[in-house]
Short mmCIF file of C-alpha atoms in Angstrom, two decimals:
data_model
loop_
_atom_site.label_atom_id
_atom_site.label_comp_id
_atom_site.label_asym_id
_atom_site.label_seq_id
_atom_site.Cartn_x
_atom_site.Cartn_y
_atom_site.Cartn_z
CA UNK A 1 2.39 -9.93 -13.01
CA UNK A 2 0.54 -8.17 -10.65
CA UNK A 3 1.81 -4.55 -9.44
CA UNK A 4 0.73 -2.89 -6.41
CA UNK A 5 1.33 0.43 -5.35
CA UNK A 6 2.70 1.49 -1.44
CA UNK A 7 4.04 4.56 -0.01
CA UNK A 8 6.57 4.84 2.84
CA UNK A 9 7.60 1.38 2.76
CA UNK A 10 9.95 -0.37 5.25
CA UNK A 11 11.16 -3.68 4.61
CA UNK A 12 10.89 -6.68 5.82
CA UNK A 13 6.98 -6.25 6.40
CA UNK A 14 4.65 -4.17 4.22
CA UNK A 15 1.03 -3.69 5.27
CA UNK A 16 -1.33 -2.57 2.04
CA UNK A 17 -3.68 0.08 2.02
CA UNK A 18 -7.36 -0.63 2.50
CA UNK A 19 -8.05 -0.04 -1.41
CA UNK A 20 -5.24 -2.14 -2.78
CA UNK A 21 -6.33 -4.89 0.08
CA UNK A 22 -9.71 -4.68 -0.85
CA UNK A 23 -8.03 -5.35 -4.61
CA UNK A 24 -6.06 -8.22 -4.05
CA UNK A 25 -7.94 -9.95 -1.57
CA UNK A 26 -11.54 -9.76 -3.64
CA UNK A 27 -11.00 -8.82 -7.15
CA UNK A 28 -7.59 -10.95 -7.38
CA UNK A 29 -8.97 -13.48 -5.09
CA UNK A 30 -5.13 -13.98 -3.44
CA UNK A 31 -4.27 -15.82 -0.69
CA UNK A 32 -2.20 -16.55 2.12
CA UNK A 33 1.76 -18.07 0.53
CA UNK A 34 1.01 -16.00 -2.99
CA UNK A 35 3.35 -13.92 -3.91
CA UNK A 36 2.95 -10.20 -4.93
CA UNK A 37 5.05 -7.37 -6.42
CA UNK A 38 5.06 -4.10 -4.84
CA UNK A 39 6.86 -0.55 -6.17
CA UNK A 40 7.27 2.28 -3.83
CA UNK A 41 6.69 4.56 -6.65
CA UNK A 42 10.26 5.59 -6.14
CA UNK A 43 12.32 3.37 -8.73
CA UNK A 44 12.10 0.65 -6.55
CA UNK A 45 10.24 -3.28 -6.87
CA UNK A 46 9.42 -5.35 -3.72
CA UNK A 47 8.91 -9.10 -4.56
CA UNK A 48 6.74 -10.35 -1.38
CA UNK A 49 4.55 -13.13 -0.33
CA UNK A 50 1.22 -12.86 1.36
CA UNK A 51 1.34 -13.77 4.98
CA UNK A 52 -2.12 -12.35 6.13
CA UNK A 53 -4.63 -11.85 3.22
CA UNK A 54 -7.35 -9.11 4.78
CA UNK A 55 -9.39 -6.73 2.49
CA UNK A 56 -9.08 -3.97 5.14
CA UNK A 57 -5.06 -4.21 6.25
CA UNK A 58 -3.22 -7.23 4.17
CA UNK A 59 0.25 -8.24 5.46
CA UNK A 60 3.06 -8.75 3.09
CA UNK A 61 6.77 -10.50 3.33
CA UNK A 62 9.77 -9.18 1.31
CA UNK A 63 11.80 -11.45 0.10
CA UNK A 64 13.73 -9.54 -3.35
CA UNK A 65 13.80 -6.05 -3.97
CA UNK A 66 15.19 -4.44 -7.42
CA UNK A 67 16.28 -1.06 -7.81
CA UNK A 68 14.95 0.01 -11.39
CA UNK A 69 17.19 1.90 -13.00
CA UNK A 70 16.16 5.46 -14.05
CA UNK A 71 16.09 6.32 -17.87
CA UNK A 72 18.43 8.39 -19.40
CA UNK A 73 16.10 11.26 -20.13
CA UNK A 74 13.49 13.32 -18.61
CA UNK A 75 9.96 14.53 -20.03
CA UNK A 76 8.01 17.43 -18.44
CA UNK A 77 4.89 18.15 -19.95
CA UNK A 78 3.65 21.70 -18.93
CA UNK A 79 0.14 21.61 -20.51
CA UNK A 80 -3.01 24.13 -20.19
CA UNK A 81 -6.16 22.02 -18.76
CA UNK A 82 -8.95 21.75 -21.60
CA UNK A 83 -12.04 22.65 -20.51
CA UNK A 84 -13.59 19.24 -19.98
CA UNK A 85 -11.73 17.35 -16.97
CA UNK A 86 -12.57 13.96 -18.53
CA UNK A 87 -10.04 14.68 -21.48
CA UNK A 88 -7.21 15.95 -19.34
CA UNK A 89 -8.34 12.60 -17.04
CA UNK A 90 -7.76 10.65 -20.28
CA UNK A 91 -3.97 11.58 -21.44
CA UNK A 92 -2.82 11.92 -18.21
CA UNK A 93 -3.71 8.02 -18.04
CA UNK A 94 -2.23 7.49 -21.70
CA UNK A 95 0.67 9.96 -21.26
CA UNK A 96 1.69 7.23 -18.10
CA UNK A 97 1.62 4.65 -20.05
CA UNK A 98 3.54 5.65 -22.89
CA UNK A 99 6.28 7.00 -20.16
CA UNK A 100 6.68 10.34 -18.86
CA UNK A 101 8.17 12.34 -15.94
CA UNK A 102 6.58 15.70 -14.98
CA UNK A 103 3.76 17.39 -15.43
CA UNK A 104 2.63 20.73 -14.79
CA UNK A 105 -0.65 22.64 -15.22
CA UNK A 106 -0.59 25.58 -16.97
CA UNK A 107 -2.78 28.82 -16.14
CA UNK A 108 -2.39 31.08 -20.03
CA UNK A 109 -4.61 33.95 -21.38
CA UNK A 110 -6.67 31.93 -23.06
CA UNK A 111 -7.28 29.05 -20.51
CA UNK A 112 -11.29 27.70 -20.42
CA UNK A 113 -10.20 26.29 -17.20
CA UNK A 114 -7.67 27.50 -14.23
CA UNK A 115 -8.57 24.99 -11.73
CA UNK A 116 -8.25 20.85 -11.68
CA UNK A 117 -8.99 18.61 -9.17
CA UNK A 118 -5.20 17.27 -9.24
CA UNK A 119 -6.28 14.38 -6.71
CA UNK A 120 -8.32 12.46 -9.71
CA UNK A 121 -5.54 13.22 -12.11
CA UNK A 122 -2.89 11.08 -8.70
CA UNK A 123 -5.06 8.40 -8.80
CA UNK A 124 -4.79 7.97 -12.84
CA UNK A 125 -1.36 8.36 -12.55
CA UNK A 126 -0.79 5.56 -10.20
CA UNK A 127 -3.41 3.45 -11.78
CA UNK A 128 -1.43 3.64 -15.16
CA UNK A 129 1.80 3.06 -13.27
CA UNK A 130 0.47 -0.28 -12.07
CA UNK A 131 -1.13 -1.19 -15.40
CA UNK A 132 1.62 -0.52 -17.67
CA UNK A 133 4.04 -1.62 -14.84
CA UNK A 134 6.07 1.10 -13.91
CA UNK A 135 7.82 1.64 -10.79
CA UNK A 136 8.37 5.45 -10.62
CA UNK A 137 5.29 7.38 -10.29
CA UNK A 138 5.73 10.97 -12.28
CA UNK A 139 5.35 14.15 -10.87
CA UNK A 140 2.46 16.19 -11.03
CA UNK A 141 2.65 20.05 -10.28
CA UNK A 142 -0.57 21.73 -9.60
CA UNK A 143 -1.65 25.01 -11.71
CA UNK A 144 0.96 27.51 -12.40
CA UNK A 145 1.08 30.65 -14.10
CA UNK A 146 3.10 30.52 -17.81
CA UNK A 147 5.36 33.33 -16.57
CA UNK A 148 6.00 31.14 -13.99
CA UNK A 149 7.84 28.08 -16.44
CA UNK A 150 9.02 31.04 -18.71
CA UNK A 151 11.23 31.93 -15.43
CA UNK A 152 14.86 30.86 -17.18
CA UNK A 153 16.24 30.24 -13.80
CA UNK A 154 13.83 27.50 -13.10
CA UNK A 155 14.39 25.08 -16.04
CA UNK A 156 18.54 25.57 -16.65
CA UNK A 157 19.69 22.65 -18.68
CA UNK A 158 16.53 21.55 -20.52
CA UNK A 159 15.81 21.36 -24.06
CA UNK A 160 12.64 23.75 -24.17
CA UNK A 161 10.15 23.85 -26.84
CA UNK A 162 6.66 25.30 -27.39
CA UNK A 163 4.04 23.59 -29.75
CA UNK A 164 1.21 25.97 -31.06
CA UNK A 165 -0.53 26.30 -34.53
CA UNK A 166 1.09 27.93 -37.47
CA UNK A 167 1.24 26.73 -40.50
CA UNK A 168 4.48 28.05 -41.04
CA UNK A 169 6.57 26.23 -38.49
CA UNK A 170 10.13 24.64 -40.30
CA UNK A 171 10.97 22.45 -37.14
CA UNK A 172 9.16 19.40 -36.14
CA UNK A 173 10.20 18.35 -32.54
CA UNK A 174 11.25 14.95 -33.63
CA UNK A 175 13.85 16.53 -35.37
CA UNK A 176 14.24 19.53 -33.21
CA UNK A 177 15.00 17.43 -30.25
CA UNK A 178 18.33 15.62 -29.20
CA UNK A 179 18.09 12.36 -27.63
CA UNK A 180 18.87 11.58 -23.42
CA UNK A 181 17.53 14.74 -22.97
CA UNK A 182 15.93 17.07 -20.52
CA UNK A 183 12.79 17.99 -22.12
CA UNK A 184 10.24 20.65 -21.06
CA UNK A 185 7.49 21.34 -24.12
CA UNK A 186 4.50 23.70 -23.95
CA UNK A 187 1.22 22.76 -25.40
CA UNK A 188 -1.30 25.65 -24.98
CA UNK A 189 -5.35 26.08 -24.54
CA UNK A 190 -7.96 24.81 -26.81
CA UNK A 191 -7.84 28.35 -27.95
CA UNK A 192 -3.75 28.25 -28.13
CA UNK A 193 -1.13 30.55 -26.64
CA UNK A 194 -1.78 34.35 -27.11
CA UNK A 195 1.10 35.52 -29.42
CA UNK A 196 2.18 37.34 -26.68
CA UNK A 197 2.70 34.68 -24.94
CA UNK A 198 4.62 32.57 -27.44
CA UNK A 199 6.94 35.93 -27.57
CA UNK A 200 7.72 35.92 -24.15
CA UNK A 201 8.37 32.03 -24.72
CA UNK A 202 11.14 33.22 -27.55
CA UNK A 203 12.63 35.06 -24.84
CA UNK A 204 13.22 32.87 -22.18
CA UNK A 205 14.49 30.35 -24.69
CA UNK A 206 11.84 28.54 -26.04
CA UNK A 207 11.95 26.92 -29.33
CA UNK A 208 8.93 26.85 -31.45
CA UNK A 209 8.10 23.51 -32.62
CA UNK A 210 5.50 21.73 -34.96
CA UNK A 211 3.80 18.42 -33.57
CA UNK A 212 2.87 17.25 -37.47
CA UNK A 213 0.50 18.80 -40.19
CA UNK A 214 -2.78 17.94 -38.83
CA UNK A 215 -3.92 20.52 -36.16
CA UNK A 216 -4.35 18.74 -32.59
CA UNK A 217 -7.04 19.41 -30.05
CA UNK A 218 -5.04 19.99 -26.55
CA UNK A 219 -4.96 16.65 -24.83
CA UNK A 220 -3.78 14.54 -28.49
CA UNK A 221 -0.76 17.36 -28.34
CA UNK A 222 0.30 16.38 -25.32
CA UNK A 223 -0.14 12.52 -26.00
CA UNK A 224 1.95 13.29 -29.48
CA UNK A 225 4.50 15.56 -27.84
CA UNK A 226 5.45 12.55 -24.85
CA UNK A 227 5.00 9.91 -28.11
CA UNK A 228 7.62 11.57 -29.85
CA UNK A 229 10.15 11.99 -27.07
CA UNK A 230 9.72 8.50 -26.26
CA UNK A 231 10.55 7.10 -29.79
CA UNK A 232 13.12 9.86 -29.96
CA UNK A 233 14.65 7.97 -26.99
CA UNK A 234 14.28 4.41 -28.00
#
């Protein structure tokens, strides 16, 4: 099965994108009378057939669309961006696959880096979406201060949690966690949350949680934390 991705569309007739024409037409080699499968992004699956195969515009037919139904549970990740983009680039496109909902930037005291191009990090998203077919395309939030997600108004009704190192942390968040869920979980910096950070955290509600024994560079935190939620969940 081959998934391709379209905003905005409006059935019967969906016209691709030059970059997902260009994809079907020449790397897919598909023709006029194939048929294709197209998500919205939004939860939903357009079964179509090709009625004008052009790498610049191509013309679709739908003739079946699904509504996916959502999962009981939601995952946002609010993560600090590690210092080189190519790692963040790299469990953003894992993190997709596994499954996950949100995800939000975070700007700490100890950041390396306080500005992503967020544009790179769309186009993994949806690229995972299509690979691991998935028809709702998370959420991605562009840098915000911690203070900012510590806000208790902002996040009523989630399960929150906040993974840092100590070697004294009791509760492991497969354990801490309760399943069909709203999760939000913090991961912090390659240099970690400042302690007065992970205070204020306490305060707004926060649970401190352990991701395992072994101590995690940023972007394998994040992986582990969405892992665990999912597995939680199945």
């Amino acid at each position: 099965m081959q998934l391709f991705f379209q905003e905005n569309i409006s059935p019967p007739l969906i016209s691709l994108e030059p970059d997902e024409s260009k994809h079907l037409c020449r790397v897919l080699r598909k023709k006029q009378g194939d048929q294709v499968f197209v998500t919205n992004g939004e939860g939903t699956l357009f079964e179509c057939v090709i009625i004008e195969a052009n790498p610049k515009k191509t013309s679709l037919k739908v003739i079946k669309t699904t509504e996916v139904e959502k999962e009981p549970f939601h995952i946002h990740l609010a993560i600090a961006p590690t210092k080189s983009p190519d790692r963040m680039e790299w469990m953003v496109e894992k993190i997709t696959e596994l499954g996950f909902h949100e995800l939000t930037l975070l700007e700490t005291m100890n950041s390396e880096r306080s500005y992503l191009k967020t544009d790179r990090l769309e186009k993994k998203i949806i690229s995972a979406c299509k690979q691991s077919l998935k028809y709702r395309v998370p959420t991605l939030h562009p840098i915000s201060k911690l203070d900012e997600v510590l806000d208790p108004g902002e996040f009523e009704g989630y399960q929150k949690f906040i993974a840092y190192v100590d070697e004294h942390h009791d509760h492991h968040l497969f354990d801490s966690a309760e399943p069909n869920g709203k999760y939000l979980i913090l991961i912090g910096p390659e240099g970690d949350f400042d302690p007065i950070e992970i205070e204020k955290a306490f305060e707004a509600g926060f649970k401190p949680v352990s991701l395992g024994k072994a101590r995690l560079r940023t972007e394998t935190a994040g992986l582990a934390a969405v892992q665990m939620l999912q597995t939680l969940n199945r």
